[in-house]
XYZ file of C-alpha atoms in Angstrom:
441
model
C 31.350 -12.086 -29.512
C 28.816 -15.116 -27.995
C 25.652 -14.385 -30.144
C 23.917 -17.576 -28.840
C 24.081 -16.314 -25.742
C 22.573 -13.430 -25.872
C 19.793 -14.815 -28.502
C 18.903 -16.796 -25.319
C 19.605 -14.368 -22.994
C 15.587 -13.682 -23.336
C 14.060 -16.515 -23.385
C 15.464 -17.791 -20.047
C 13.696 -14.259 -18.841
C 10.407 -14.572 -20.147
C 10.782 -18.455 -18.794
C 11.698 -17.324 -15.370
C 8.519 -15.056 -15.635
C 6.178 -17.488 -16.742
C 7.472 -19.257 -13.767
C 6.491 -17.056 -11.190
C 3.308 -16.032 -12.262
C 2.338 -19.866 -12.268
C 3.159 -19.429 -9.154
C 1.303 -16.908 -8.212
C -2.009 -18.657 -9.595
C -1.095 -22.065 -7.684
C -0.881 -20.572 -4.648
C -4.257 -18.623 -5.174
C -5.723 -21.929 -6.089
C -4.405 -24.055 -3.126
C -5.590 -21.236 -0.733
C -8.802 -18.780 -1.882
C -7.769 -17.015 0.853
C -5.134 -15.268 -0.396
C -6.874 -13.334 -2.723
C -7.962 -11.170 0.250
C -4.420 -9.998 -0.293
C -3.492 -7.369 2.348
C -6.332 -8.772 4.740
C -4.442 -12.223 4.234
C -3.574 -13.310 7.447
C 0.219 -14.666 7.721
C 0.627 -17.654 9.158
C 2.681 -18.478 13.088
C 4.337 -20.683 11.644
C 8.193 -21.509 11.809
C 9.885 -20.976 8.200
C 12.656 -22.918 7.674
C 16.486 -22.658 9.265
C 18.052 -20.064 9.291
C 21.654 -19.692 7.257
C 24.176 -19.823 9.883
C 25.999 -16.305 10.696
C 29.344 -16.387 9.292
C 32.589 -15.949 12.014
C 30.442 -16.912 15.069
C 28.872 -13.567 14.875
C 25.437 -13.609 16.820
C 22.754 -11.038 16.387
C 22.989 -8.193 18.197
C 19.986 -5.717 16.881
C 16.752 -5.907 16.203
C 14.996 -3.372 13.540
C 11.669 -4.420 13.246
C 8.448 -2.969 11.983
C 5.138 -4.917 11.390
C 1.862 -4.532 9.860
C -1.447 -4.687 12.846
C -2.453 -8.583 13.808
C -5.971 -9.683 12.332
C -8.619 -6.900 12.967
C -12.707 -6.587 11.723
C -12.445 -3.900 8.982
C -12.286 -0.631 10.436
C -15.258 0.987 8.485
C -19.125 0.007 9.473
C -19.751 1.142 6.398
C -17.975 -2.176 5.307
C -20.691 -4.255 6.881
C -23.758 -2.030 6.647
C -23.542 -0.881 2.806
C -23.695 -4.496 1.373
C -26.224 -5.664 3.637
C -28.574 -2.503 3.180
C -28.775 -3.124 -0.545
C -29.851 -6.706 0.082
C -32.467 -6.035 2.230
C -34.214 -3.654 0.088
C -33.809 -5.359 -3.021
C -35.758 -8.443 -0.271
C -38.570 -6.187 0.705
C -39.514 -5.261 -3.012
C -38.490 -9.358 -3.844
C -36.012 -8.729 -6.311
C -33.503 -11.367 -4.547
C -33.069 -14.620 -5.563
C -33.099 -17.913 -3.116
C -28.921 -17.174 -3.350
C -29.298 -13.835 -2.847
C -31.809 -14.430 0.126
C -29.073 -16.692 1.910
C -26.383 -14.134 1.047
C -28.463 -11.889 2.943
C -28.713 -14.097 6.000
C -24.738 -14.131 5.846
C -24.197 -10.709 5.608
C -26.927 -10.737 8.433
C -24.452 -12.818 10.822
C -21.443 -10.924 9.526
C -23.219 -7.729 10.641
C -24.013 -8.196 13.983
C -20.161 -10.319 14.388
C -18.664 -6.779 13.749
C -21.635 -4.878 15.566
C -19.438 -2.482 17.429
C -16.107 -4.124 17.156
C -14.603 -1.986 13.961
C -10.943 -1.957 13.776
C -10.902 -4.443 16.827
C -8.426 -7.118 16.351
C -9.860 -10.371 16.771
C -9.285 -13.209 19.416
C -7.573 -15.192 16.076
C -5.399 -11.331 15.552
C -4.204 -11.932 18.919
C -3.380 -15.680 18.624
C -1.012 -14.580 15.568
C 0.460 -11.935 17.117
C 1.480 -14.049 20.196
C 3.100 -16.979 17.467
C 4.465 -14.309 15.804
C 6.501 -12.637 18.637
C 7.392 -16.085 20.667
C 8.850 -17.363 17.225
C 10.758 -14.027 16.941
C 12.201 -14.108 20.849
C 13.107 -17.891 19.595
C 14.385 -17.385 16.628
C 16.697 -15.128 18.033
C 17.410 -15.625 21.474
C 20.643 -13.702 22.185
C 18.829 -10.184 21.520
C 16.772 -10.632 24.369
C 18.790 -10.408 27.372
C 17.724 -8.985 30.921
C 21.155 -6.192 29.804
C 19.229 -5.279 26.777
C 16.922 -2.046 25.648
C 13.503 -2.904 24.189
C 11.816 -0.153 22.876
C 8.053 -1.270 21.350
C 5.790 1.689 19.760
C 2.844 1.926 17.784
C 0.909 4.294 15.665
C -2.290 5.600 16.946
C -4.715 3.400 15.544
C -6.870 0.874 17.598
C -5.405 -2.092 16.029
C -1.807 -0.958 15.659
C -1.816 -0.300 19.755
C -3.560 -3.321 20.800
C -1.483 -5.575 18.327
C 2.100 -3.695 19.925
C 0.049 -4.681 23.713
C 0.229 -8.650 23.142
C 3.642 -7.770 21.809
C 4.574 -6.792 24.472
C 3.025 -9.219 26.712
C 4.295 -12.283 25.108
C 8.218 -10.884 25.458
C 7.219 -10.358 28.908
C 5.833 -13.947 28.999
C 8.795 -15.328 27.745
C 11.650 -12.882 29.472
C 12.243 -12.011 32.772
C 13.400 -9.732 33.931
C 13.324 -7.238 31.070
C 12.017 -3.858 31.014
C 10.020 -3.043 27.968
C 9.291 0.332 27.003
C 6.032 1.136 25.319
C 4.914 4.408 23.461
C 2.122 5.316 21.122
C 2.716 8.741 19.843
C 1.724 10.971 16.728
C 4.751 12.936 17.157
C 6.625 9.957 15.835
C 4.546 9.442 12.787
C 7.837 10.952 10.404
C 9.354 7.510 10.920
C 5.820 5.391 11.659
C 3.812 6.370 8.979
C 4.923 8.988 7.296
C 2.889 11.323 4.610
C 3.737 13.574 1.537
C 1.795 15.202 0.299
C 3.385 15.190 -3.340
C 3.557 12.037 -3.591
C 0.090 11.379 -3.242
C -1.223 14.203 -5.531
C 1.519 12.076 -8.065
C -0.286 8.744 -7.148
C -2.890 8.898 -9.251
C -2.931 11.200 -12.550
C -4.966 10.866 -15.026
C -2.720 8.654 -17.732
C -2.627 6.481 -14.524
C -6.131 6.551 -13.912
C -7.296 5.834 -17.099
C -4.942 2.548 -17.590
C -6.172 1.283 -14.260
C -9.671 1.810 -15.124
C -8.800 0.362 -18.902
C -7.010 -2.691 -16.825
C -9.980 -2.964 -14.463
C -12.643 -3.255 -17.089
C -10.693 -6.368 -18.991
C -10.901 -7.826 -15.584
C -15.033 -7.350 -14.535
C -17.128 -9.559 -15.273
C -20.121 -8.635 -12.620
C -22.874 -9.949 -14.977
C -23.201 -13.523 -14.265
C -22.965 -12.712 -10.348
C -25.395 -10.074 -10.301
C -27.997 -12.577 -12.288
C -27.270 -14.836 -9.458
C -28.285 -12.584 -6.771
C -30.938 -10.743 -8.125
C -34.542 -12.335 -9.906
C -34.455 -8.538 -12.134
C -32.097 -7.293 -14.760
C -34.097 -3.921 -14.714
C -33.594 -3.183 -11.007
C -29.951 -4.527 -11.215
C -29.554 -1.690 -14.141
C -31.892 1.144 -12.049
C -30.477 0.681 -8.271
C -27.451 -1.485 -7.843
C -23.636 -0.461 -8.734
C -22.553 -3.984 -9.959
C -18.899 -2.871 -9.362
C -19.451 -1.768 -6.442
C -21.633 -4.350 -4.892
C -19.082 -7.185 -6.335
C -15.865 -4.889 -4.246
C -17.905 -5.122 -1.369
C -19.266 -8.746 -1.150
C -15.353 -9.568 -2.462
C -13.204 -7.734 0.661
C -15.880 -9.242 3.260
C -15.598 -12.618 1.946
C -11.765 -11.906 2.334
C -12.032 -10.686 5.610
C -14.373 -13.349 7.408
C -10.848 -15.527 7.568
C -9.538 -13.609 10.571
C -12.876 -13.987 12.209
C -14.970 -16.929 14.554
C -16.648 -16.872 11.683
C -13.758 -18.844 9.559
C -15.201 -22.096 8.697
C -18.993 -21.029 9.070
C -20.263 -19.026 6.719
C -18.331 -18.190 3.998
C -18.947 -15.649 0.712
C -16.375 -16.831 -1.236
C -18.666 -19.299 -2.850
C -20.832 -16.699 -4.501
C -18.131 -16.208 -7.045
C -16.518 -18.347 -9.630
C -12.970 -19.253 -9.730
C -11.866 -16.714 -12.295
C -14.323 -13.985 -11.076
C -11.779 -14.420 -8.143
C -9.099 -14.068 -9.674
C -9.689 -10.793 -11.642
C -11.075 -9.414 -8.044
C -7.386 -9.501 -6.784
C -5.753 -8.902 -10.072
C -7.593 -5.383 -9.762
C -7.035 -5.303 -6.197
C -2.808 -6.001 -6.455
C -2.304 -4.111 -9.926
C -3.937 -1.006 -7.162
C -1.635 -1.728 -4.285
C 1.184 -1.691 -7.152
C -0.193 1.843 -8.511
C -0.084 2.924 -4.799
C 3.062 1.867 -3.132
C 5.034 -0.210 -5.632
C 7.515 1.372 -7.833
C 4.492 1.957 -11.127
C 6.370 3.428 -13.880
C 2.735 5.045 -14.874
C 3.042 7.388 -12.278
C 6.929 7.878 -11.864
C 7.809 4.744 -10.003
C 8.309 7.351 -6.912
C 6.088 5.800 -4.184
C 8.260 3.968 -2.451
C 9.957 7.230 -1.566
C 6.580 7.425 0.823
C 8.475 5.778 3.279
C 12.082 7.770 2.984
C 12.223 8.634 6.668
C 11.604 5.222 8.067
C 14.504 3.946 5.831
C 16.802 6.954 6.909
C 15.850 6.142 10.411
C 16.574 2.678 10.043
C 20.342 3.079 8.804
C 20.515 5.987 11.638
C 19.241 3.204 14.228
C 22.010 0.557 12.733
C 24.655 3.079 13.526
C 23.724 4.123 17.034
C 22.887 0.643 17.811
C 26.349 -0.418 17.111
C 27.808 2.223 19.785
C 25.953 0.013 22.417
C 27.305 -3.104 24.266
C 24.347 -4.589 25.009
C 21.584 -5.672 22.762
C 18.724 -3.774 21.565
C 15.167 -4.124 19.132
C 13.042 -1.763 18.049
C 9.728 -3.043 17.391
C 7.217 -1.325 15.671
C 3.709 -1.867 15.249
C 1.916 0.589 11.938
C 0.119 -0.700 8.543
C -0.112 -2.386 5.342
C 0.660 1.025 3.577
C 4.032 1.144 5.092
C 5.396 -2.409 4.670
C 4.175 -2.348 1.707
C 5.883 1.208 0.024
C 9.001 -0.267 2.888
C 9.224 -3.329 0.786
C 9.561 -1.579 -3.052
C 11.777 1.221 -1.442
C 14.313 -1.437 -0.073
C 13.945 -3.559 -3.429
C 13.404 -6.770 -1.276
C 13.187 -9.702 -2.770
C 11.081 -8.698 -6.206
C 8.966 -6.207 -4.741
C 11.106 -3.238 -6.658
C 10.391 -4.278 -10.009
C 9.517 -0.875 -12.471
C 6.849 -2.089 -14.839
C 4.265 0.476 -16.356
C 2.206 -3.230 -17.685
C -0.116 -3.954 -15.096
C -0.486 -7.148 -16.619
C 2.701 -8.511 -15.873
C 2.707 -8.018 -12.159
C 1.965 -11.578 -11.590
C 5.186 -12.415 -14.111
C 7.144 -10.956 -12.159
C 6.282 -12.542 -9.014
C 4.332 -8.981 -7.021
C 1.760 -10.546 -5.215
C 0.032 -8.115 -1.889
C -0.581 -10.652 -0.341
C 3.679 -11.696 -0.367
C 4.313 -8.506 0.512
C 2.135 -6.905 3.298
C -0.522 -9.566 4.538
C -1.771 -8.627 7.960
C 0.733 -9.406 10.838
C 3.380 -9.241 8.110
C 7.006 -7.959 9.131
C 10.532 -6.376 7.746
C 12.927 -7.069 10.328
C 16.587 -6.004 9.770
C 18.831 -8.293 11.987
C 22.305 -7.221 12.913
C 24.856 -9.181 13.427
C 28.799 -9.086 15.292
C 31.054 -11.125 16.892
C 31.952 -8.584 19.874
C 31.795 -5.641 20.843
C 34.980 -4.671 19.499
C 34.155 -6.132 16.101
C 33.791 -3.405 12.776
C 32.716 -6.144 10.529
C 29.088 -5.286 11.026
C 26.423 -8.063 9.362
C 22.826 -7.654 7.953
C 19.946 -9.636 7.099
C 16.650 -8.504 6.559
C 13.630 -10.659 6.871
C 10.175 -10.344 4.688
C 7.454 -11.973 6.666
C 9.876 -13.934 8.316
C 11.704 -15.560 5.761
C 15.319 -14.587 4.807
C 14.786 -11.818 2.347
C 17.426 -10.896 -1.502
C 18.198 -7.228 -1.089
C 20.089 -5.481 -4.471
C 23.179 -5.418 -2.468
C 26.401 -7.165 -3.793
C 27.508 -9.581 -1.021
C 30.026 -12.235 -0.049
C 28.128 -14.374 2.159
C 24.554 -14.087 1.074
C 21.930 -13.659 2.581
C 23.981 -11.875 4.852
C 25.271 -7.783 3.928
C 27.650 -6.215 5.228
C 26.639 -2.993 7.104
C 28.205 -0.816 5.578
C 27.542 -2.023 2.344
C 23.534 -1.665 3.315
C 24.347 1.957 4.601
C 25.893 3.141 1.437
C 23.752 1.917 -1.071
C 20.585 3.135 0.931
C 21.439 6.103 2.231
C 23.008 6.739 -1.877
C 19.181 6.685 -2.875
C 17.874 8.326 -0.954
C 20.460 11.074 -1.660
C 19.547 10.571 -5.462
C 16.027 10.537 -4.764
C 16.045 14.147 -2.854
C 18.749 15.652 -5.448
C 16.331 14.752 -8.283
C 13.163 15.968 -6.285
C 15.236 19.022 -5.859
C 15.986 20.027 -8.613
C 13.393 19.369 -10.625
C 11.483 21.368 -8.290
C 13.833 24.183 -8.453
C 13.382 23.925 -12.386
C 10.157 24.251 -11.964
C 9.589 27.513 -10.001
C 12.126 28.997 -13.122
């Protein structure tokens, strides 16, 4: 037995994790906007060249799920509440000079968002146009006048607007082309499914206690409050520092999606360390909510099991069609994040109970489900008679790794992909059924 090799293996693993953690920190420093997490807009830029498909195979089916493009925060309280805190404090003479300047900026941000909460911004429109253009140009064989194209959205304003802009962009590029659109709650089972049991299991007492401890260790709001308010006693009796700092940080990240970008900022009121801490807390909460976090059973990604099962079903159905087909579906970051984790794309499927280790594993929300982000499974074959269909998956436009053996990465044999995921879903359903059965006894 090669003991030397066994002894060195953990060292290599730890070294790799350290590098990934450093990469996340470097990315956040290089672009502070990434700290907005799921409010970070994915750049609509051309990525590296695609790995050529083996054997002359060409794309014939695209199964595409995407987040909505950049939009104003959906809740008016996100704009009203922090401004109200500063207006009240100012009326009592409790603001510092910086606090008064922040109040002025909050007023500008509030007025810009007035009557537009949840609405796709102009930057959002430009992004989805660019993203759709890149998709059509990247896979031209899949968009023909004889194909079948379906674009669907959940019944949320920004998702619907994103779908409509994508439809318009495809129409501009490909004529004649028949595009079918639909918005309906009837299809939520594979667009934004719900599961009461998983939702109830998401944050139990142990999970919440561990998160609160992690959050407390990544919180330093005293300096920020002292920079904004001139009376410590007023802060103690009238301000919730934790809530206010979170509100300000969320607004700071949302500005990049509006026309105020480059004109107004709130990031400057935070130190680099505070920005990092705020992102870490939000990232950990997203992992608990949508990732395979062992604190709550590592089962939250299975919220999207019907979505994944539908992808397998549609992949088989597409093989029977003699012409190309594409399903383009527009939903939200919750679906995208938990689906990426369920499919174990890249490093998304990691299971850990150590919230401090997420950066070391490379688990970062802005990489998984940014605004405009997508998961696209592209199916390839040589011709209609070709039964050895290959697929590759794009996570946010980049070729992704799947947890499946293959002899032609980043391409995978469809039968292997289908077998792996259906077995995974079967194991979960079997465990769930037997667990509930035993509980009844």
